[in-house]
Amino acid sequence: MVSAGSFDRQAILDAALAEVVARGIDNFSVAAVARRAGVEVGLINEIWGDGRVLLMDAQLASASRQVPLPDTGSLVGDLQALSVSQAELASTTRGRRWVHRFLSADGDADLSEIRADFWRVRLEEMVRILQRAAERGELRDGIDLDDAMRMFLGATLYDIVVGDNAPRPDYLAQLLDIFIRGISRP
């Protein structure tokens, strides 16, 4: 096993992601992550405190790599870049599994705290796109940024979640047109 002074943080995060993909969020185990990463359970607990924090750290780091927060300098550019990265992720079975692993496995709306916290944090990150657009004067007055981003993400994730398919390019183009016209300053 690896000692506390010589561990690879990314290897542990990768092991946590592999574990949640293999066993699901409800059966996630720090001991299994430690075995996968070749480290002691105590090391993981020393660094992350518990499995919940480790899982959140791993999932948020993965989300930032898989679907990075764009900053192109314009609302249109940012939303296009976000849509493209989501569509690219959804174009593979592995990518769709990445999205699905943080949805309730049985379709129940009673999500675990980890699931709810992940989506809350990820939404806060994505809202920055709209905050920057508002600061640049691109948005019309009275837009609730959280609600607007929820609408946008719900529409972009619909095909992935409901149909287990990547969104069609023509659908994304129409979505972007409707959404941007709806929130942009005339």
XYZ file of N, CA and C in Angstrom:
558
model
N 0.832 -1.194 0.000
C 0.000 0.000 0.000
C 0.870 1.249 0.000
N 0.304 2.321 -0.494
C 1.016 3.585 -0.624
C 0.977 4.331 0.697
N 2.086 4.989 1.049
C 2.152 5.752 2.289
C 1.552 7.135 2.091
N 1.307 7.807 3.207
C 0.678 9.125 3.163
C 1.524 10.146 2.415
N 2.835 9.968 2.411
C 3.698 10.938 1.759
C 3.844 10.746 0.267
N 3.469 9.581 -0.245
C 3.715 9.306 -1.667
C 2.483 8.719 -2.350
N 1.459 9.522 -2.459
C 0.245 9.044 -3.119
C -0.067 9.937 -4.311
N -0.840 9.398 -5.217
C -1.264 10.125 -6.413
C -2.738 10.492 -6.231
N -2.985 11.759 -5.955
C -4.352 12.236 -5.707
C -5.275 11.895 -6.876
N -4.807 12.123 -8.106
C -5.639 11.855 -9.276
C -5.963 10.371 -9.394
N -5.014 9.501 -9.016
C -5.273 8.057 -9.065
C -6.403 7.679 -8.107
N -6.451 8.329 -6.962
C -7.523 8.055 -6.002
C -8.855 8.584 -6.540
N -8.837 9.779 -7.116
C -10.067 10.323 -7.707
C -10.557 9.439 -8.850
N -9.621 8.970 -9.678
C -9.991 8.068 -10.780
C -10.556 6.757 -10.246
N -9.968 6.250 -9.168
C -10.468 5.013 -8.557
C -11.879 5.226 -8.001
N -12.125 6.396 -7.435
C -13.466 6.701 -6.919
C -14.483 6.738 -8.057
N -14.102 7.344 -9.179
C -15.008 7.375 -10.335
C -15.257 5.973 -10.875
N -14.195 5.175 -10.966
C -14.351 3.796 -11.444
C -15.272 3.010 -10.515
N -15.142 3.245 -9.230
C -15.975 2.543 -8.254
C -17.444 2.941 -8.383
N -17.720 4.220 -8.551
C -19.119 4.638 -8.661
C -19.727 4.155 -9.972
N -18.925 4.078 -11.029
C -19.434 3.537 -12.294
C -19.718 2.044 -12.139
N -18.815 1.327 -11.481
C -18.957 -0.126 -11.337
C -20.080 -0.518 -10.377
N -20.208 0.210 -9.273
C -21.135 -0.213 -8.221
C -22.326 0.709 -8.032
N -22.256 1.897 -8.611
C -23.332 2.861 -8.414
C -23.103 3.692 -7.170
N -23.740 4.828 -7.143
C -23.550 5.752 -6.029
C -24.061 5.168 -4.716
N -25.138 4.390 -4.782
C -25.726 3.854 -3.560
C -24.877 2.763 -2.921
N -23.991 2.135 -3.687
C -23.123 1.077 -3.161
C -21.658 1.497 -3.126
N -21.394 2.786 -3.202
C -20.040 3.323 -3.202
C -19.348 2.979 -1.888
N -18.081 2.568 -1.973
C -17.341 2.129 -0.797
C -15.928 2.704 -0.807
N -15.547 3.373 0.280
C -14.187 3.903 0.408
C -13.184 2.761 0.430
N -13.526 1.654 1.067
C -12.613 0.503 1.106
C -12.335 -0.014 -0.303
N -13.358 -0.066 -1.137
C -13.161 -0.523 -2.517
C -12.323 0.480 -3.309
N -12.521 1.762 -3.065
C -11.699 2.787 -3.724
C -10.247 2.611 -3.309
N -10.015 2.395 -2.024
C -8.650 2.203 -1.524
C -7.997 1.000 -2.199
N -8.737 -0.088 -2.336
C -8.189 -1.274 -3.023
C -7.842 -0.943 -4.469
N -8.742 -0.271 -5.159
C -8.494 0.094 -6.562
C -7.259 0.985 -6.698
N -7.092 1.922 -5.764
C -5.994 2.894 -5.845
C -4.706 2.381 -5.213
N -4.797 1.273 -4.472
C -3.615 0.732 -3.809
C -3.144 1.579 -2.641
N -4.105 2.149 -1.914
C -3.776 2.963 -0.741
C -4.574 2.461 0.454
N -4.197 2.927 1.624
C -4.914 2.579 2.850
C -6.195 3.410 2.962
N -7.226 2.816 3.524
C -8.475 3.532 3.773
C -8.203 4.767 4.628
N -7.309 4.620 5.600
C -6.974 5.738 6.486
C -6.442 6.950 5.741
N -5.682 6.712 4.680
C -5.155 7.819 3.882
C -6.302 8.595 3.233
N -7.249 7.869 2.666
C -8.407 8.524 2.043
C -9.186 9.315 3.088
N -9.402 8.707 4.248
C -10.139 9.398 5.306
C -9.382 10.613 5.824
N -8.053 10.519 5.854
C -7.230 11.643 6.306
C -7.338 12.823 5.333
N -7.368 12.533 4.048
C -7.400 13.591 3.033
C -8.811 14.136 2.838
N -9.785 13.253 2.689
C -11.139 13.681 2.330
C -12.124 13.662 3.498
N -11.772 13.020 4.586
C -12.673 12.972 5.731
C -13.660 11.824 5.665
N -14.332 11.671 4.546
C -15.236 10.534 4.364
C -15.506 10.320 2.878
N -16.208 9.249 2.592
C -16.471 8.875 1.207
C -17.316 9.877 0.458
N -18.201 10.558 1.154
C -19.070 11.542 0.505
C -18.246 12.685 -0.080
N -17.293 13.179 0.707
C -16.442 14.280 0.241
C -15.563 13.807 -0.911
N -15.019 12.598 -0.789
C -14.206 12.028 -1.872
C -15.025 11.916 -3.154
N -16.214 11.385 -3.052
C -17.056 11.204 -4.232
C -17.417 12.545 -4.868
N -17.748 13.530 -4.052
C -18.048 14.863 -4.596
C -16.826 15.450 -5.288
N -15.656 15.344 -4.660
C -14.425 15.876 -5.245
C -14.137 15.196 -6.580
N -14.260 13.880 -6.603
C -13.988 13.127 -7.833
C -14.981 13.490 -8.930
N -16.245 13.555 -8.590
C -17.269 13.835 -9.592
C -17.170 15.263 -10.115
N -16.924 16.226 -9.238
C -16.812 17.615 -9.692
C -15.565 17.823 -10.543
N -14.460 17.164 -10.177
C -13.247 17.253 -11.004
C -13.501 16.643 -12.376
N -14.190 15.519 -12.399
C -14.521 14.873 -13.665
C -15.455 15.752 -14.498
N -16.438 16.351 -13.849
C -17.378 17.227 -14.562
C -16.649 18.407 -15.192
N -15.701 18.959 -14.472
C -14.941 20.097 -15.009
C -14.105 19.702 -16.216
N -13.629 18.461 -16.234
C -12.871 17.974 -17.395
C -13.805 17.609 -18.543
N -14.893 16.925 -18.238
C -15.811 16.425 -19.263
C -16.595 17.550 -19.944
N -17.105 18.465 -19.137
C -17.907 19.582 -19.649
C -17.373 20.853 -18.978
N -16.276 21.392 -19.514
C -15.668 22.568 -18.885
C -16.558 23.800 -18.994
N -16.385 24.694 -18.048
C -17.136 25.942 -18.039
C -16.511 26.886 -19.060
N -17.211 27.167 -20.161
C -16.618 28.010 -21.201
C -16.604 29.485 -20.799
N -15.656 30.214 -21.335
C -15.582 31.661 -21.148
C -15.054 32.259 -22.444
N -15.941 32.367 -23.429
C -15.552 32.839 -24.761
C -15.644 34.353 -24.899
N -16.282 35.000 -23.916
C -16.456 36.441 -23.997
C -17.827 36.865 -24.477
N -18.681 35.899 -24.816
C -20.052 36.242 -25.225
C -21.015 35.155 -24.771
N -22.250 35.557 -24.539
C -23.292 34.605 -24.150
C -23.467 33.533 -25.216
N -23.574 33.951 -26.461
C -23.772 33.001 -27.556
C -22.611 32.014 -27.618
N -21.392 32.514 -27.571
C -20.218 31.644 -27.634
C -20.153 30.675 -26.468
N -20.450 31.176 -25.266
C -20.408 30.309 -24.084
C -21.456 29.202 -24.164
N -22.685 29.554 -24.529
C -23.744 28.544 -24.594
C -23.515 27.565 -25.742
N -22.974 28.037 -26.850
C -22.631 27.118 -27.939
C -21.544 26.147 -27.487
N -20.508 26.657 -26.830
C -19.419 25.798 -26.363
C -19.920 24.792 -25.329
N -20.772 25.237 -24.424
C -21.342 24.337 -23.425
C -22.171 23.250 -24.095
N -23.003 23.630 -25.050
C -23.839 22.658 -25.767
C -22.995 21.647 -26.527
N -21.953 22.124 -27.177
C -21.073 21.225 -27.934
C -20.397 20.229 -26.998
N -19.884 20.694 -25.859
C -19.208 19.758 -24.954
C -20.190 18.750 -24.369
N -21.424 19.172 -24.081
C -22.431 18.223 -23.600
C -22.785 17.211 -24.687
N -22.934 17.679 -25.915
C -23.270 16.774 -27.024
C -22.134 15.790 -27.288
N -20.893 16.266 -27.219
C -19.748 15.365 -27.412
C -19.717 14.303 -26.325
N -19.955 14.705 -25.085
C -19.999 13.747 -23.988
C -21.110 12.727 -24.222
N -22.265 13.194 -24.654
C -23.427 12.322 -24.846
C -23.323 11.450 -26.085
N -22.346 11.710 -26.936
C -22.225 10.924 -28.169
C -21.644 9.539 -27.924
N -21.168 9.282 -26.712
C -20.628 7.961 -26.389
C -21.452 7.323 -25.274
N -21.486 6.021 -25.260
C -22.177 5.307 -24.183
C -21.556 5.653 -22.844
N -20.230 5.708 -22.801
C -19.539 6.051 -21.549
C -19.940 7.441 -21.067
N -20.057 8.385 -21.984
C -20.460 9.737 -21.616
C -21.871 9.793 -21.056
N -22.772 9.054 -21.675
C -24.149 9.027 -21.167
C -24.187 8.354 -19.801
N -23.381 7.320 -19.604
C -23.302 6.684 -18.281
C -22.783 7.669 -17.243
N -21.855 8.535 -17.661
C -21.324 9.551 -16.754
C -22.463 10.441 -16.256
N -23.352 10.864 -17.143
C -24.494 11.693 -16.746
C -25.457 10.879 -15.885
N -25.740 9.675 -16.290
C -26.738 8.843 -15.601
C -26.319 8.449 -14.195
N -25.038 8.340 -13.925
C -24.635 7.841 -12.607
C -25.009 8.797 -11.486
N -25.308 10.034 -11.814
C -25.741 10.949 -10.769
C -27.233 11.234 -10.839
N -27.955 10.336 -11.497
C -29.410 10.347 -11.464
C -29.848 9.168 -10.610
N -31.026 9.249 -10.057
C -31.537 8.165 -9.238
C -31.666 6.898 -10.077
N -31.087 5.805 -9.612
C -31.062 4.559 -10.376
C -32.453 3.976 -10.583
N -33.358 4.176 -9.634
C -34.680 3.573 -9.755
C -35.738 4.552 -10.260
N -35.314 5.730 -10.698
C -36.260 6.704 -11.213
C -37.006 7.453 -10.126
N -36.695 7.171 -8.871
C -37.337 7.826 -7.749
C -36.824 9.260 -7.642
N -37.694 10.183 -7.320
C -37.293 11.584 -7.194
C -36.563 11.856 -5.886
N -36.513 10.883 -4.970
C -35.851 11.051 -3.692
C -34.352 10.811 -3.861
N -33.640 11.823 -4.299
C -32.216 11.687 -4.575
C -31.413 11.765 -3.286
N -30.258 11.108 -3.271
C -29.383 11.172 -2.111
C -28.811 12.570 -1.979
N -28.267 12.869 -0.812
C -27.635 14.167 -0.595
C -26.492 14.386 -1.573
N -25.758 13.344 -1.883
C -24.619 13.491 -2.790
C -25.105 13.908 -4.169
N -26.112 13.251 -4.662
C -26.655 13.612 -5.977
C -27.130 15.062 -5.976
N -27.918 15.401 -4.975
C -28.467 16.758 -4.901
C -27.351 17.787 -4.771
N -26.354 17.497 -3.934
C -25.237 18.432 -3.767
C -24.438 18.580 -5.050
N -24.206 17.475 -5.757
C -23.464 17.557 -7.018
C -24.181 18.492 -7.987
N -25.469 18.274 -8.207
C -26.200 19.085 -9.177
C -26.319 20.534 -8.708
N -26.418 20.765 -7.385
C -26.461 22.137 -6.869
C -25.148 22.855 -7.172
N -24.021 22.214 -6.871
C -22.712 22.824 -7.124
C -22.495 23.027 -8.618
N -22.845 22.027 -9.406
C -22.638 22.137 -10.859
C -23.506 23.252 -11.450
N -24.740 23.397 -10.955
C -25.597 24.489 -11.416
C -24.976 25.838 -11.061
N -24.467 25.968 -9.834
C -23.814 27.218 -9.430
C -22.665 27.558 -10.373
N -21.898 26.554 -10.769
C -20.797 26.792 -11.709
C -21.331 27.271 -13.056
N -22.353 26.614 -13.563
C -22.892 26.952 -14.877
C -23.574 28.318 -14.891
N -24.138 28.725 -13.762
C -24.790 30.036 -13.680
C -23.779 31.156 -13.929
N -22.502 30.895 -13.686
C -21.472 31.916 -13.946
C -21.503 32.385 -15.402
N -21.866 31.495 -16.310
C -21.991 31.893 -17.724
C -22.991 33.039 -17.853
N -24.131 32.893 -17.203
C -25.165 33.924 -17.283
C -24.784 35.161 -16.472
N -24.087 34.970 -15.348
C -23.635 36.122 -14.565
C -22.685 36.994 -15.384
N -21.764 36.365 -16.084
C -20.833 37.131 -16.924
C -21.596 37.855 -18.038
N -22.568 37.165 -18.636
C -23.371 37.802 -19.693
C -24.131 39.004 -19.136
N -24.662 38.880 -17.926
C -25.374 40.002 -17.300
C -24.414 41.166 -17.050
N -23.218 40.858 -16.579
C -22.215 41.905 -16.334
C -21.817 42.612 -17.626
N -21.846 41.908 -18.739
C -21.522 42.509 -20.040
C -22.720 43.245 -20.644
N -23.873 43.186 -19.971
C -25.065 43.863 -20.467
C -25.797 43.101 -21.559
N -25.555 41.794 -21.668
C -26.175 41.000 -22.734
C -27.574 40.507 -22.388
N -27.940 40.484 -21.099
C -29.230 39.920 -20.697
C -30.252 41.019 -20.457
N -31.503 40.690 -20.766
C -32.573 41.640 -20.467
C -32.804 41.649 -18.957
N -33.428 42.694 -18.482
C -33.698 42.846 -17.053
C -34.716 41.806 -16.591
N -34.611 41.433 -15.315
C -35.597 40.561 -14.698
C -35.373 39.071 -14.881
N -34.245 38.675 -15.452
C -33.971 37.246 -15.646
C -33.465 36.646 -14.340
N -34.094 35.591 -13.876
C -33.582 34.824 -12.740
C -32.532 33.871 -13.305
N -31.274 34.120 -12.977
C -30.180 33.374 -13.595
C -30.215 31.886 -13.254
N -30.539 31.555 -12.011
C -30.628 30.137 -11.635
C -31.722 29.430 -12.429
N -32.901 30.045 -12.481
C -34.006 29.427 -13.219
C -33.683 29.307 -14.701
N -33.076 30.347 -15.267
C -32.738 30.308 -16.690
C -31.752 29.182 -16.984
N -30.739 29.021 -16.138
C -29.764 27.950 -16.388
C -30.401 26.582 -16.180
N -31.305 26.454 -15.206
C -32.024 25.184 -15.035
C -32.791 24.835 -16.307
N -33.466 25.832 -16.889
C -34.216 25.598 -18.130
C -33.281 25.150 -19.247
N -32.163 25.846 -19.380
C -31.221 25.520 -20.448
C -30.646 24.115 -20.258
N -30.181 23.816 -19.044
C -29.588 22.496 -18.803
C -30.627 21.390 -18.930
N -31.834 21.641 -18.452
C -32.887 20.641 -18.603
C -33.147 20.315 -20.062
N -33.170 21.344 -20.880
C -33.418 21.132 -22.311
C -32.236 20.452 -22.994
N -31.010 20.805 -22.602
C -29.852 20.178 -23.253
C -29.644 18.747 -22.780
N -30.051 18.444 -21.554
C -29.857 17.090 -21.019
C -31.043 16.163 -21.291
N -32.146 16.683 -21.793
C -33.366 15.897 -21.974
C -33.119 14.614 -22.775
N -32.533 14.714 -23.949
C -32.326 13.527 -24.785
C -31.411 12.511 -24.112
N -30.418 12.999 -23.382
C -29.486 12.103 -22.691
C -30.223 11.334 -21.600
N -30.981 12.051 -20.793
C -31.640 11.447 -19.636
C -32.840 10.604 -20.043
N -33.695 11.128 -20.908
C -34.942 10.449 -21.249
C -34.752 9.413 -22.348
N -33.991 9.755 -23.373
C -33.855 8.854 -24.514
C -32.549 8.105 -24.595
N -31.607 8.407 -23.672
C -30.274 7.802 -23.695
C -29.603 8.011 -25.052
N -29.785 9.216 -25.606
C -29.201 9.596 -26.891
C -28.530 10.952 -26.761
N -27.599 11.205 -27.655
C -27.026 12.548 -27.748
C -28.061 13.468 -28.382
N -28.109 14.728 -27.957
C -29.035 15.650 -28.614
C -28.619 15.890 -30.062
N -29.603 15.991 -30.944
C -29.329 16.241 -32.367
C -28.791 17.656 -32.548
N -27.877 17.854 -33.480
C -27.346 19.202 -33.731
C -28.431 20.221 -34.084
N -29.431 19.821 -34.879
C -30.489 20.767 -35.238
C -31.346 21.131 -34.029
N -31.536 20.184 -33.109
C -32.258 20.468 -31.865
C -31.480 21.493 -31.042
N -30.162 21.280 -30.888
C -29.349 22.214 -30.110
C -29.332 23.601 -30.742
N -29.268 23.669 -32.063
C -29.277 24.970 -32.742
C -30.589 25.704 -32.475
N -31.695 24.980 -32.561
C -33.003 25.595 -32.303
C -33.123 26.000 -30.834
N -32.668 25.142 -29.934
C -32.691 25.453 -28.508
C -31.893 26.726 -28.223
N -30.682 26.797 -28.759
C -29.854 27.986 -28.546
C -30.549 29.236 -29.071
N -31.140 29.157 -30.246
C -31.827 30.303 -30.834
C -32.973 30.769 -29.936
N -33.817 29.851 -29.519
C -34.973 30.198 -28.688
C -34.519 30.731 -27.332
N -33.587 30.045 -26.703
C -33.137 30.427 -25.363
C -32.446 31.791 -25.384
N -31.536 31.974 -26.310
C -30.782 33.233 -26.363
C -31.709 34.405 -26.666
N -32.652 34.221 -27.591
C -33.609 35.302 -27.872
C -34.478 35.595 -26.654
N -34.768 34.565 -25.866
C -35.621 34.755 -24.693
C -34.961 35.510 -23.555
N -33.657 35.392 -23.404
C -33.004 36.043 -22.267
C -32.152 37.248 -22.647
N -31.905 37.431 -23.929
C -31.008 38.510 -24.362
C -31.707 39.860 -24.387
N -30.907 40.882 -24.169
C -31.393 42.261 -24.276
C -31.735 42.525 -25.737
N -32.919 43.121 -25.982
C -33.320 43.394 -27.378
C -32.394 44.393 -28.058
